[in-house]
mmCIF file of C-alpha atoms in Angstrom:
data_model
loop_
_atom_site.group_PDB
_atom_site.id
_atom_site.type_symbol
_atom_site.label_atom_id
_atom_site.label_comp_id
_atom_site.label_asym_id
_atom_site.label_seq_id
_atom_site.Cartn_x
_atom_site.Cartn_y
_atom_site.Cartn_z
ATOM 1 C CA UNK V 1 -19.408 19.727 -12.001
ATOM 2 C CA UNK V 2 -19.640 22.218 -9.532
ATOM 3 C CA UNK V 3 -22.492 21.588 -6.569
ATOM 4 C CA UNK V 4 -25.622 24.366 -6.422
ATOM 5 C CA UNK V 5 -25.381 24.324 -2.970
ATOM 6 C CA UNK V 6 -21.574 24.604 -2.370
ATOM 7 C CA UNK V 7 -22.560 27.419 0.701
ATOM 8 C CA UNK V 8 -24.423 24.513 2.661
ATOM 9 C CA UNK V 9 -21.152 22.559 2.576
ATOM 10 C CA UNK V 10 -19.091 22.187 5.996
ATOM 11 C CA UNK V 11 -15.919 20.789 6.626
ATOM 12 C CA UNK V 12 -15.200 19.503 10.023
ATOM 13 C CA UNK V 13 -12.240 18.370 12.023
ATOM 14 C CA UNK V 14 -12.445 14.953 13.063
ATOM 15 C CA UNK V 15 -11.829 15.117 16.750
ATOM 16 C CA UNK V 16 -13.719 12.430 18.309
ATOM 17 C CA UNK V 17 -15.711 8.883 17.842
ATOM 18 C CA UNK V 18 -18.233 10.240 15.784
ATOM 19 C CA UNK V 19 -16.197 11.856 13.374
ATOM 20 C CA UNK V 20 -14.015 8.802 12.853
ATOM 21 C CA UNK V 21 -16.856 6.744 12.321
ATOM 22 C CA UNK V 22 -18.359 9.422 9.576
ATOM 23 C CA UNK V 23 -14.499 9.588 8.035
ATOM 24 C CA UNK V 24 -14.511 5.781 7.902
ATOM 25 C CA UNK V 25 -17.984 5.999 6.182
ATOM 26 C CA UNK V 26 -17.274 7.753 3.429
ATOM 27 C CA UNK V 27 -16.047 5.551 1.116
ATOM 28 C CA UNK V 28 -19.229 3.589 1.412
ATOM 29 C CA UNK V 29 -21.053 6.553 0.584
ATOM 30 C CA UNK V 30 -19.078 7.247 -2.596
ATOM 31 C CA UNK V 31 -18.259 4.044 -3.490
ATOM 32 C CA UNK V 32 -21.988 2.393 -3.355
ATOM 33 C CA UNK V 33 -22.698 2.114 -6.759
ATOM 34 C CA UNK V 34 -19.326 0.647 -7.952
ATOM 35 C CA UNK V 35 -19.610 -3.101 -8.453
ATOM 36 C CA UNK V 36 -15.728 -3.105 -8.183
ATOM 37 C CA UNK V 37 -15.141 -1.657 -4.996
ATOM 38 C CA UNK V 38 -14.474 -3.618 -2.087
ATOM 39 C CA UNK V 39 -14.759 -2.283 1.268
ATOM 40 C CA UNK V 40 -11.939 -2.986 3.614
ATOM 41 C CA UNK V 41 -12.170 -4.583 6.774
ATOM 42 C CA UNK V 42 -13.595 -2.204 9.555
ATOM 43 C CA UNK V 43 -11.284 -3.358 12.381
ATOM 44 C CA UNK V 44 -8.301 -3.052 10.031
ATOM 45 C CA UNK V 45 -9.484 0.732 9.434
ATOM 46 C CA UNK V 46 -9.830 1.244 12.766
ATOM 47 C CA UNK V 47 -6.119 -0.444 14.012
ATOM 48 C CA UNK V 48 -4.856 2.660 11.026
ATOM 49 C CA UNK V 49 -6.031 5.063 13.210
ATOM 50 C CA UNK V 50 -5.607 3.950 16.402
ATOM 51 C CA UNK V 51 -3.102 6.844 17.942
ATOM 52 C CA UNK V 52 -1.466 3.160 19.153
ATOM 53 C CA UNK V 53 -0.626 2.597 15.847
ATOM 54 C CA UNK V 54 3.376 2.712 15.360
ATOM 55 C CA UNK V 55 3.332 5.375 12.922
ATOM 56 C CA UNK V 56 1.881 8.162 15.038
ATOM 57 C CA UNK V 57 5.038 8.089 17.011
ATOM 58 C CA UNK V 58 7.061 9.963 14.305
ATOM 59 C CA UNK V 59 4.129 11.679 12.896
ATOM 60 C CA UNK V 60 0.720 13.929 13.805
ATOM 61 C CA UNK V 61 -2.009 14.019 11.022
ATOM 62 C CA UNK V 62 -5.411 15.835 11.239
ATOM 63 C CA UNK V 63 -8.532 14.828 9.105
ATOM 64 C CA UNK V 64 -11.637 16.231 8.054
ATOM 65 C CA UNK V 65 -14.824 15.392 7.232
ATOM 66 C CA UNK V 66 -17.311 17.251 4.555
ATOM 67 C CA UNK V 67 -21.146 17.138 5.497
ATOM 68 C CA UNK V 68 -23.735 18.894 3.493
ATOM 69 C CA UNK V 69 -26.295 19.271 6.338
ATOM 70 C CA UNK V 70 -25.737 15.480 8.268
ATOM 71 C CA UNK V 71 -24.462 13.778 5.512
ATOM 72 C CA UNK V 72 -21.024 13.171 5.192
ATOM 73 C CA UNK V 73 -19.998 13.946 1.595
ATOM 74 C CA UNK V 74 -16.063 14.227 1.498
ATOM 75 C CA UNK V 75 -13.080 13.471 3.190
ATOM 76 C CA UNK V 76 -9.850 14.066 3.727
ATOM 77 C CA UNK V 77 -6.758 14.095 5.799
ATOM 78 C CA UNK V 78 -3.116 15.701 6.331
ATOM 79 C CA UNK V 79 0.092 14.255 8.158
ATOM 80 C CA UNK V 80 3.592 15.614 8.869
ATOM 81 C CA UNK V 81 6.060 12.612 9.105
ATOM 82 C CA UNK V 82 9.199 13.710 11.606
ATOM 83 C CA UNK V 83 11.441 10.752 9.735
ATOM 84 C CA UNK V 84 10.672 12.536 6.556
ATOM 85 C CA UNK V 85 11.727 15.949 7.491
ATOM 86 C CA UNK V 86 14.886 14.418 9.129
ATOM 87 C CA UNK V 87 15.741 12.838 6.066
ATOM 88 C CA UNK V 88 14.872 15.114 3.421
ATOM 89 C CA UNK V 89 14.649 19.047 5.298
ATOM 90 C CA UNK V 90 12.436 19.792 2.580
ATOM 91 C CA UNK V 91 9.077 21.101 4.795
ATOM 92 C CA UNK V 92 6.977 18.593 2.519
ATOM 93 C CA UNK V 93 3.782 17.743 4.534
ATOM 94 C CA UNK V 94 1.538 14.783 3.118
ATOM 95 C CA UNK V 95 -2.031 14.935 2.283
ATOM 96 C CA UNK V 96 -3.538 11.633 1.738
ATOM 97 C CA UNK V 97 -7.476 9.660 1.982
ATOM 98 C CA UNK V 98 -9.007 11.931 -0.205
ATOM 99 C CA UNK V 99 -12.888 10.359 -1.296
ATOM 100 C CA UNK V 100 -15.369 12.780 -2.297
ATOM 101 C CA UNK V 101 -18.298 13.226 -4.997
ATOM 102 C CA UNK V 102 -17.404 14.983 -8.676
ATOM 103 C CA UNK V 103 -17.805 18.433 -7.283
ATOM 104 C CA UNK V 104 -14.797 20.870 -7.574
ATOM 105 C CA UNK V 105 -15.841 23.459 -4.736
ATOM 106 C CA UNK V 106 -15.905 20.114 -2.117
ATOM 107 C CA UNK V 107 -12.527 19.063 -3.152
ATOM 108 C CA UNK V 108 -11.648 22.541 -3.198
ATOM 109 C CA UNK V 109 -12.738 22.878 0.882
ATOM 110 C CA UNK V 110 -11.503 19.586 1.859
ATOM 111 C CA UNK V 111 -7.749 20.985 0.109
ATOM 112 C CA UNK V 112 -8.107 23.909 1.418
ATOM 113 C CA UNK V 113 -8.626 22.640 5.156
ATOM 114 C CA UNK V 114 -5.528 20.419 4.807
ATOM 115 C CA UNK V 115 -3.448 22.875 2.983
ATOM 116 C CA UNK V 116 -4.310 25.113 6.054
ATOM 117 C CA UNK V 117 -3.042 23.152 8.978
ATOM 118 C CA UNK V 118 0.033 21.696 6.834
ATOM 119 C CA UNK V 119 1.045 25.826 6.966
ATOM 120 C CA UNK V 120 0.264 25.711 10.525
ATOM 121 C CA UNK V 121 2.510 22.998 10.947
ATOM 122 C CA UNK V 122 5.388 24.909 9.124
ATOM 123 C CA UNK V 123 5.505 23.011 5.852
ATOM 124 C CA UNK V 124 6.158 24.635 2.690
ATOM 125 C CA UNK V 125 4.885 22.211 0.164
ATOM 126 C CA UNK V 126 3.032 19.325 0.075
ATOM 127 C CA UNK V 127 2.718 15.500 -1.605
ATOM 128 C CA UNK V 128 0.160 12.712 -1.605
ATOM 129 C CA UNK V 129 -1.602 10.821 -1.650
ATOM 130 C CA UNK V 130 -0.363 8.974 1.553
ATOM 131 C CA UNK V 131 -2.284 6.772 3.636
ATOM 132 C CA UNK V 132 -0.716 7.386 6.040
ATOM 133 C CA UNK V 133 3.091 7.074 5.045
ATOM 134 C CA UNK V 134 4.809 6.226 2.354
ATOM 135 C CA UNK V 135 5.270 2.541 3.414
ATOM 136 C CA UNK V 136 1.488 2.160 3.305
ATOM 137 C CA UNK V 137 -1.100 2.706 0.578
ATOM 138 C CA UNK V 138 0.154 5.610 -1.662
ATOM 139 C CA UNK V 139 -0.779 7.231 -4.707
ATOM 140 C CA UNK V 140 -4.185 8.254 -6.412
ATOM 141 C CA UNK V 141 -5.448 5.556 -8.760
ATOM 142 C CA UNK V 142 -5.959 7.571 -12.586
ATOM 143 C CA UNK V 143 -6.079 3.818 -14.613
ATOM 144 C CA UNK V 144 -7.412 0.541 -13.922
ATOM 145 C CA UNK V 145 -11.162 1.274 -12.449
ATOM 146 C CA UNK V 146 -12.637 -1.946 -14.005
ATOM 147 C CA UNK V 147 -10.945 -4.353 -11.798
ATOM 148 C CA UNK V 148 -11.475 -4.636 -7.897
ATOM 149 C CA UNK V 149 -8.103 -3.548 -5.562
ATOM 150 C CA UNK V 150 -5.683 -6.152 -3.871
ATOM 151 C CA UNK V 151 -5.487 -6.138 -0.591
ATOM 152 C CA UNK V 152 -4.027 -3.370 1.174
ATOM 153 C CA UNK V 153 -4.600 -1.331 -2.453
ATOM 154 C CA UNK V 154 -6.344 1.840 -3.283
ATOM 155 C CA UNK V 155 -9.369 2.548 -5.211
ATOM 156 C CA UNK V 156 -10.316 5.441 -6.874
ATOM 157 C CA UNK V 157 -12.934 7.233 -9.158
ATOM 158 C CA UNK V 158 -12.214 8.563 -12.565
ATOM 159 C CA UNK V 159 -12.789 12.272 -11.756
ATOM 160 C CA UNK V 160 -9.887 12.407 -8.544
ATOM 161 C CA UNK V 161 -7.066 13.159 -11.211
ATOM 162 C CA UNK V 162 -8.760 15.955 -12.424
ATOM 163 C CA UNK V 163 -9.933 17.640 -9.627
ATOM 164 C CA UNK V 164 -6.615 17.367 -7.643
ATOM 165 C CA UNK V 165 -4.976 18.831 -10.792
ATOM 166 C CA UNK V 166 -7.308 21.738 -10.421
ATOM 167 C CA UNK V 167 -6.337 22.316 -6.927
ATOM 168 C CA UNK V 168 -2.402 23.070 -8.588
ATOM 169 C CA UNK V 169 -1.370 19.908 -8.351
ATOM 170 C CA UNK V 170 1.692 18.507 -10.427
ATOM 171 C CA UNK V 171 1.928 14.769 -11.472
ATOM 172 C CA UNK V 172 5.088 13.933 -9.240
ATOM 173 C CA UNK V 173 5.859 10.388 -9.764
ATOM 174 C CA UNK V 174 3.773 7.212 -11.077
ATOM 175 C CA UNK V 175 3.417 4.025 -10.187
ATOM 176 C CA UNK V 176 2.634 0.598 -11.699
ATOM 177 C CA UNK V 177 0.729 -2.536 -10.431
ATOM 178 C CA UNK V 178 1.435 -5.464 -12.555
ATOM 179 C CA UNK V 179 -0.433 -8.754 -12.998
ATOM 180 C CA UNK V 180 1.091 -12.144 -12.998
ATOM 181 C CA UNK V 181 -0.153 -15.573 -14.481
ATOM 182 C CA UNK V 182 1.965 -17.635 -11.432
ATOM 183 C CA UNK V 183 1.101 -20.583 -13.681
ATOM 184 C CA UNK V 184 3.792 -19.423 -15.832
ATOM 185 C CA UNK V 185 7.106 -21.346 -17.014
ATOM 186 C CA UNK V 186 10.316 -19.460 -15.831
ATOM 187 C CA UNK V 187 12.654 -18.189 -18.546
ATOM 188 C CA UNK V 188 15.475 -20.094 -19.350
ATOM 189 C CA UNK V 189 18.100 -17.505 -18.429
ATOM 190 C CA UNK V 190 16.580 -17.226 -15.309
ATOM 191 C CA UNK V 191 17.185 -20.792 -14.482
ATOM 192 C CA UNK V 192 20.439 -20.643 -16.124
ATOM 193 C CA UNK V 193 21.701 -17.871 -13.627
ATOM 194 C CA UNK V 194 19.955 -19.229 -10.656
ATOM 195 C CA UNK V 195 21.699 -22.474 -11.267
ATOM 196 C CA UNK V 196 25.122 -21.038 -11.480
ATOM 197 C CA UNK V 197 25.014 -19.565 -7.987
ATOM 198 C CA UNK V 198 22.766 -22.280 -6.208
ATOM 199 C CA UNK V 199 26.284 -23.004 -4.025
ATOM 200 C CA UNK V 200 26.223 -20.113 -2.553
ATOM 201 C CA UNK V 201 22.384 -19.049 -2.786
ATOM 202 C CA UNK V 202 20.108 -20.561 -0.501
ATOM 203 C CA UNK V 203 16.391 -20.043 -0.022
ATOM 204 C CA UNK V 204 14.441 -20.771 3.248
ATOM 205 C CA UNK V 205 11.000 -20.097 4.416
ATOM 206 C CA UNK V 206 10.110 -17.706 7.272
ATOM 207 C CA UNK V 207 10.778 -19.106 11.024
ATOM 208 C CA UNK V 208 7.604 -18.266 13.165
ATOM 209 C CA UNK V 209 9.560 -19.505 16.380
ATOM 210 C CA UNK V 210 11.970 -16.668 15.824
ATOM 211 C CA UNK V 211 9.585 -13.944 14.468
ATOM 212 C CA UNK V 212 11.160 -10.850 15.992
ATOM 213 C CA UNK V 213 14.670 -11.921 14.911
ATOM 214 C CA UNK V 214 12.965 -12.630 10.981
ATOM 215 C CA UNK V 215 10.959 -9.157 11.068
ATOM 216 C CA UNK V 216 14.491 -7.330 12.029
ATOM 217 C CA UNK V 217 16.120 -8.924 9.007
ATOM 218 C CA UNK V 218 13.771 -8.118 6.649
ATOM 219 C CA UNK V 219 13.141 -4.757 7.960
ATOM 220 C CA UNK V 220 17.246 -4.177 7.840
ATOM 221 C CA UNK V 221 17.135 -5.503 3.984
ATOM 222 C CA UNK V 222 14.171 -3.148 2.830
ATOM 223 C CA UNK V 223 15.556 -0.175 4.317
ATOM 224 C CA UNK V 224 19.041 -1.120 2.775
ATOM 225 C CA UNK V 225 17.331 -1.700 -0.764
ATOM 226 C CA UNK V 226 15.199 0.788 -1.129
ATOM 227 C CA UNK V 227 16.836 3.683 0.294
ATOM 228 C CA UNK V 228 17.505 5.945 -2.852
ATOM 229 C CA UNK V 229 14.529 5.449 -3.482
ATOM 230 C CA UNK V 230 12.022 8.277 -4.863
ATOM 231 C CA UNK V 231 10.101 9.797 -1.471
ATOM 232 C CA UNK V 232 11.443 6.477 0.779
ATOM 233 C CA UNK V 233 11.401 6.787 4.755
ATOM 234 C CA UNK V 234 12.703 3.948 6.824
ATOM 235 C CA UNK V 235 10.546 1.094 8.637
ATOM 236 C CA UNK V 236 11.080 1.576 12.800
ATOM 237 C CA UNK V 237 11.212 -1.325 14.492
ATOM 238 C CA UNK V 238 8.040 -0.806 15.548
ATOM 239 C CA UNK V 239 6.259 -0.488 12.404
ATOM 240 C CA UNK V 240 7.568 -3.555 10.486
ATOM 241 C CA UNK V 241 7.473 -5.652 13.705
ATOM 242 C CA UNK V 242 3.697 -4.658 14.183
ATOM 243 C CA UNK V 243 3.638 -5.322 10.274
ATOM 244 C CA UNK V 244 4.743 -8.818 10.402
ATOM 245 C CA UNK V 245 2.667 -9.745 13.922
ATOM 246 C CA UNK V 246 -0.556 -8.726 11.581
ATOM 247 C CA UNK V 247 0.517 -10.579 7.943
ATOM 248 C CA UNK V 248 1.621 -13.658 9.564
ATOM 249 C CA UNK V 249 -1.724 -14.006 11.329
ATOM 250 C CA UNK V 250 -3.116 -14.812 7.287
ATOM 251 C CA UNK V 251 -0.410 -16.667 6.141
ATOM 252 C CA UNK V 252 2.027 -19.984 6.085
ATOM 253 C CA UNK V 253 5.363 -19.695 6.789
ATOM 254 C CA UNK V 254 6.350 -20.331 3.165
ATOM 255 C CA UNK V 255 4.385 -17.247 1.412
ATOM 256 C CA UNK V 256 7.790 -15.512 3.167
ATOM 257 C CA UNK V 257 11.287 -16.637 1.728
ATOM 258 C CA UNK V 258 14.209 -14.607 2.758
ATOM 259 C CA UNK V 259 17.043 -15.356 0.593
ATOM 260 C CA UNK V 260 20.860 -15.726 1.905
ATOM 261 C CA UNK V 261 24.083 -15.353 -0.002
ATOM 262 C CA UNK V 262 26.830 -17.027 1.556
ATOM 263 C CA UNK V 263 24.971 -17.306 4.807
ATOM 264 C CA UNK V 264 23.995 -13.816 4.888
ATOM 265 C CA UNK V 265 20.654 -12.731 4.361
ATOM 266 C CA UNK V 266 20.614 -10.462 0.987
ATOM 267 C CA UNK V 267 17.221 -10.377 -0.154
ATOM 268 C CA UNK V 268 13.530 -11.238 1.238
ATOM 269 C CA UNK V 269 10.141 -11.830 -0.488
ATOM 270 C CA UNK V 270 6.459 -11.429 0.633
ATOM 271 C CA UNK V 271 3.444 -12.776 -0.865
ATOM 272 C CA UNK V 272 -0.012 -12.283 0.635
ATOM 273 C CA UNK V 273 -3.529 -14.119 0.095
ATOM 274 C CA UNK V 274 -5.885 -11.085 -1.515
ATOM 275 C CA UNK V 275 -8.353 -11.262 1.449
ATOM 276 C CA UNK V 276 -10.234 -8.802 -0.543
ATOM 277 C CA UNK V 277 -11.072 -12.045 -2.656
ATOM 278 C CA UNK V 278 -12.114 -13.448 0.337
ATOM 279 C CA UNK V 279 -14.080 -10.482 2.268
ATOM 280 C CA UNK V 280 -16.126 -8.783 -1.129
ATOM 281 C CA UNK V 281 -19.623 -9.563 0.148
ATOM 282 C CA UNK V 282 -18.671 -8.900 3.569
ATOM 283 C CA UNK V 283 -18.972 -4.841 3.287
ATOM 284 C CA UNK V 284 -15.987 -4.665 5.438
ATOM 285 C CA UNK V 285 -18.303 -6.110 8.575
ATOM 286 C CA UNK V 286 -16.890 -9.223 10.523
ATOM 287 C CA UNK V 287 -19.910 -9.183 13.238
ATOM 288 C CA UNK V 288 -21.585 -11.568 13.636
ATOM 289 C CA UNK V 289 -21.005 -14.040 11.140
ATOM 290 C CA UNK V 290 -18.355 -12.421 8.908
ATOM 291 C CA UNK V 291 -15.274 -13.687 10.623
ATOM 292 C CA UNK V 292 -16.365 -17.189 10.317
ATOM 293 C CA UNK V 293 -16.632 -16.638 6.367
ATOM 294 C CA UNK V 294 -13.521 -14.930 5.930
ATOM 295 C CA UNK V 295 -11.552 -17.998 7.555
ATOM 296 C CA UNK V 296 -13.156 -21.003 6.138
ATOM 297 C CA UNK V 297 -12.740 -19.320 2.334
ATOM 298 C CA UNK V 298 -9.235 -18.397 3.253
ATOM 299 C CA UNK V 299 -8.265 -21.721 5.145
ATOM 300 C CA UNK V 300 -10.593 -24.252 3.526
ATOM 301 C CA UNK V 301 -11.583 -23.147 0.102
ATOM 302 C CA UNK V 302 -8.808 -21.058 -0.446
ATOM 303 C CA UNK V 303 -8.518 -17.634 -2.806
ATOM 304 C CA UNK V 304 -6.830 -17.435 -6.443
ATOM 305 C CA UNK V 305 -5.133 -14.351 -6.190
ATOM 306 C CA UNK V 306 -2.308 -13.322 -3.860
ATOM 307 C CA UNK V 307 -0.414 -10.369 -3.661
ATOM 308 C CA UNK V 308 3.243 -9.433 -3.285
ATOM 309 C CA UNK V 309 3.437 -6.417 -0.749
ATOM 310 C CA UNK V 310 7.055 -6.533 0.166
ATOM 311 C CA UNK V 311 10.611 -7.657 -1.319
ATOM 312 C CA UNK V 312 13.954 -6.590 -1.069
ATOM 313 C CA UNK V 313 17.439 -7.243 -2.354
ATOM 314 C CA UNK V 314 20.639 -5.401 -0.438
ATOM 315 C CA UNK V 315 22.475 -2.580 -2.788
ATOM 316 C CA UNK V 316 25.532 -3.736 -2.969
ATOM 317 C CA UNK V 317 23.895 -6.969 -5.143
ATOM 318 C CA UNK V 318 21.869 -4.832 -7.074
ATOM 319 C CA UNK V 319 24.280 -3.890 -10.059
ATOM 320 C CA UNK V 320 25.034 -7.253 -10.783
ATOM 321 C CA UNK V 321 23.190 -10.394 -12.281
ATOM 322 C CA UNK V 322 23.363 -11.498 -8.441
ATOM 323 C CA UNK V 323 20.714 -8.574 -7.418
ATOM 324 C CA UNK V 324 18.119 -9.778 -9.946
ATOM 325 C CA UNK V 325 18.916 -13.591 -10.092
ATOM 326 C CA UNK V 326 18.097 -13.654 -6.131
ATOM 327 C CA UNK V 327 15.066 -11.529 -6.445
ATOM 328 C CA UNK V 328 14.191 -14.181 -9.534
ATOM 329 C CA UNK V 329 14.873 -17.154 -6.904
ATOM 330 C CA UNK V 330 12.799 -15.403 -4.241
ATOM 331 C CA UNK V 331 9.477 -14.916 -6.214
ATOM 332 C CA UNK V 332 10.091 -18.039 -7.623
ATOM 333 C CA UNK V 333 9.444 -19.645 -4.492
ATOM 334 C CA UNK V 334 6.768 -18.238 -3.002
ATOM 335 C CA UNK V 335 5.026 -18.507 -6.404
ATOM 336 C CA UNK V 336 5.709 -22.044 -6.171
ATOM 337 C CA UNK V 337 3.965 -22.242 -2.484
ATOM 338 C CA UNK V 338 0.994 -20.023 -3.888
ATOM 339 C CA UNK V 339 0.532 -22.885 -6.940
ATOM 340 C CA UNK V 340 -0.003 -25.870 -4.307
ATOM 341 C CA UNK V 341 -2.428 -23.322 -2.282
ATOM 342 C CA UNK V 342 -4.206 -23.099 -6.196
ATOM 343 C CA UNK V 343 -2.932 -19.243 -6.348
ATOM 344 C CA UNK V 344 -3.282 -18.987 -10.212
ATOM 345 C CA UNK V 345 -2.757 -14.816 -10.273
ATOM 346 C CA UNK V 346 -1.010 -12.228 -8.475
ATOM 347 C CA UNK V 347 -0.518 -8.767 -8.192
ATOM 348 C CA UNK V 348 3.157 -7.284 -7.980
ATOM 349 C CA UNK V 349 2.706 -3.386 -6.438
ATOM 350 C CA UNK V 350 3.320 -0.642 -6.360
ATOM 351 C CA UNK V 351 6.338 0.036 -8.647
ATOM 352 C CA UNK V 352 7.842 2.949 -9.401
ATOM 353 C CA UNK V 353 7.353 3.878 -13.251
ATOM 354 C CA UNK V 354 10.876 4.832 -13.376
ATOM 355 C CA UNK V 355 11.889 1.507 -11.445
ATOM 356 C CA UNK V 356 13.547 0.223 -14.986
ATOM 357 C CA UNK V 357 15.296 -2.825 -13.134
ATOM 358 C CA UNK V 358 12.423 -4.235 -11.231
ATOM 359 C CA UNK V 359 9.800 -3.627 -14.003
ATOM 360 C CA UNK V 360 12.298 -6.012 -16.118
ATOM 361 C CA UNK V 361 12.524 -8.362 -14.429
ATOM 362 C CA UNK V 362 8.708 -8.928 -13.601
ATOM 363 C CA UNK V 363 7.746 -8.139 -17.241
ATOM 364 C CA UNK V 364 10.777 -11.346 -18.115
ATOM 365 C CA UNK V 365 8.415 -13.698 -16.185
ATOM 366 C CA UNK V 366 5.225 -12.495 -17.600
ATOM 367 C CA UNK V 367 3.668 -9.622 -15.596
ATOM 368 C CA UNK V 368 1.180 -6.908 -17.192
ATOM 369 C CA UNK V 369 1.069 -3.630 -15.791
ATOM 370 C CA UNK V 370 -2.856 -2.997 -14.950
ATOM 371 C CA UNK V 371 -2.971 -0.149 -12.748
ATOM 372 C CA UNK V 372 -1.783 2.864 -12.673
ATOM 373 C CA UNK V 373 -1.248 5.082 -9.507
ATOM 374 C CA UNK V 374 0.153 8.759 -9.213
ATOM 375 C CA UNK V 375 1.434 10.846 -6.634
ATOM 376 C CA UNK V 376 1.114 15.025 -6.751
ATOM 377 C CA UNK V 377 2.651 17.668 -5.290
ATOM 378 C CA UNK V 378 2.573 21.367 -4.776
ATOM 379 C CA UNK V 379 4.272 24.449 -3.095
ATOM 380 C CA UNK V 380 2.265 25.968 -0.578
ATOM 381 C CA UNK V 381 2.084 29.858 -1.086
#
């Protein structure tokens, strides 16, 4: 629908304290009557946007806000990644945190504002949903609005799709999030292959004595792996060791297993406790009580669900039975340290539609694709 009073909207830059806290707020706003949204955790928000934050030293973003009269109604926000544009000399700016109400002539304000300074910026066409980069939260949720996110996963509302299509946006790529019983029995092949190459495969939790040296090698094996991949843009240092500092704060050492061939390191998993399990009463707020909540269901009564954010195997395993027998031998592991934490279910996300190799093997052990995510894109004029 289309609003009656379209003329009293006004988008804003965001440009100090205020408007960052009204940017943050919107979600809430739009999200208030949906029993399956959960609200993320206000400090993590606020450590995204942080100029501190690693990822602001190879990009500069802008974001606006959409009041009718005080209230804030709409948001949204636009970033040019310098790694991307090294990579890919394409001019393809991002837009990305897009929340607003079912009203075409807001969403077509809040795309117009970011279309705006992406020209000023020199860029030619633009992608997104990023929030902020690629190796963050990415892509517009169009099925899968009866269950609540993962951690670090998107939400959406049913209308988004159809009024960033109307905007002349073009489906660009999708993306899966499957669901996994980790209660299940591992196929025989699997075992079969692992067997054959447990001489020279071996399997070993994460080292929290040497945690620079661990976030390096993981860091060198995703960028490795995932290189030719659709839209991909290398971890820095600085982001994945900032990564890894934050995840290994809410997690033992054995929810990461890096996985070495021959004494080399070839191919890493991640699994993370869904603290949105945890935090969905908590309306994002750890004052004054909150924090005290979070870690006795996390530490003492533990959560059900876990996600798997992260994994990796090197390229040159990748067209052989090697490449999916050690990714097979990673999850395998940490699914076995989720069952003794009482993990019975986790999500595996995102994955690219395309991703034929990947989706096989989790769909071998038992996962169900359950969401559905999409990225867009269009050439500016």
């Amino acid at each position: 629908m289309s609003s009656a009073n379209a003329s009293e909207i006004a988008i804003r830059p965001v440009l100090d304290r205020r408007g960052i806290r009204d940017f943050l707020n919107v979600p809430r706003l739009i999200y208030q009557d949906d029993p399956h949204w959960i609200a993320p955790l206000d400090f993590e928000q606020k450590q995204r946007f942080d100029p501190n934050n690693p990822f602001f030293l190879h990009a500069r973003w802008q974001a606006w806000v959409a009041y009718r009269g005080d209230q804030p109604v709409g948001r949204i926000s636009a970033q040019v990644d310098d790694l991307h544009q090294q990579r890919y000399q394409d001019d393809t700016g991002y837009f990305g945190l897009i929340e607003a109400g079912d009203d075409a002539d807001l969403f077509a304000r809040l795309f117009a504002a970011a279309e705006g300074w992406l020209r000023e910026q020199g860029m030619r066409r633009v992608r997104g949903p990023y929030n902020l980069g690629v190796n963050e939260e990415v892509g517009l949720l169009v099925d899968g609005f009866d269950t609540p996110p993962f951690i670090m996963m998107g939400h959406g509302k049913p209308w988004y799709d159809t009024r960033v299509v109307e905007q002349a946006y073009v489906p660009a790529q999708d993306m899966l999030a499957y669901m996994l019983d980790t209660r299940f029995e591992p196929p025989e092949i699997m075992l079969r292959l692992a067997e054959r190459v447990s001489d020279k495969v071996t399997i070993r939790p994460l080292r929290r004595k040497h945690l620079a040296e661990e976030a390096e090698i993981m860091r060198n094996i995703f960028n490795d792996a995932w290189q030719n991949n659709w839209g991909f843009v290398p971890f820095t240092a600085e982001e994945y060791g900032a990564l890894v500092k934050t995840l290994t704060l809410l997690l033992p050492d054995e929810y990461v297993q890096i996985v070495e061939y021959e004494g080399e390191p070839a191919a890493f998993v991640v699994v993370l406790p869904n603290i949105n399990e945890a935090s969905r009463d908590l309306n994002g707020k750890l004052l004054p009580f909150g924090w005290v909540k979070l870690l006795w269901r996390l530490k003492v009564v533990g959560v059900k669900s876990a996600r798997v954010p992260l994994m990796g195997v090197r390229q040159k395993f990748q067209n052989s039975r090697l490449g999916p027998t050690m990714a097979f031998m990673g999850v395998d592991a940490v699914r076995r340290a989720g069952l003794e934490l009482g993990v019975e279910r986790a999500e595996m996300g995102w994955i690219l539609e395309s991703n034929a190799g990947i989706r096989n093997i989790i769909e071998t052990i038992g996962g169900v694709a359950y969401k559905r995510y999409r990225m867009y894109e269009k050439t500016l004029s």
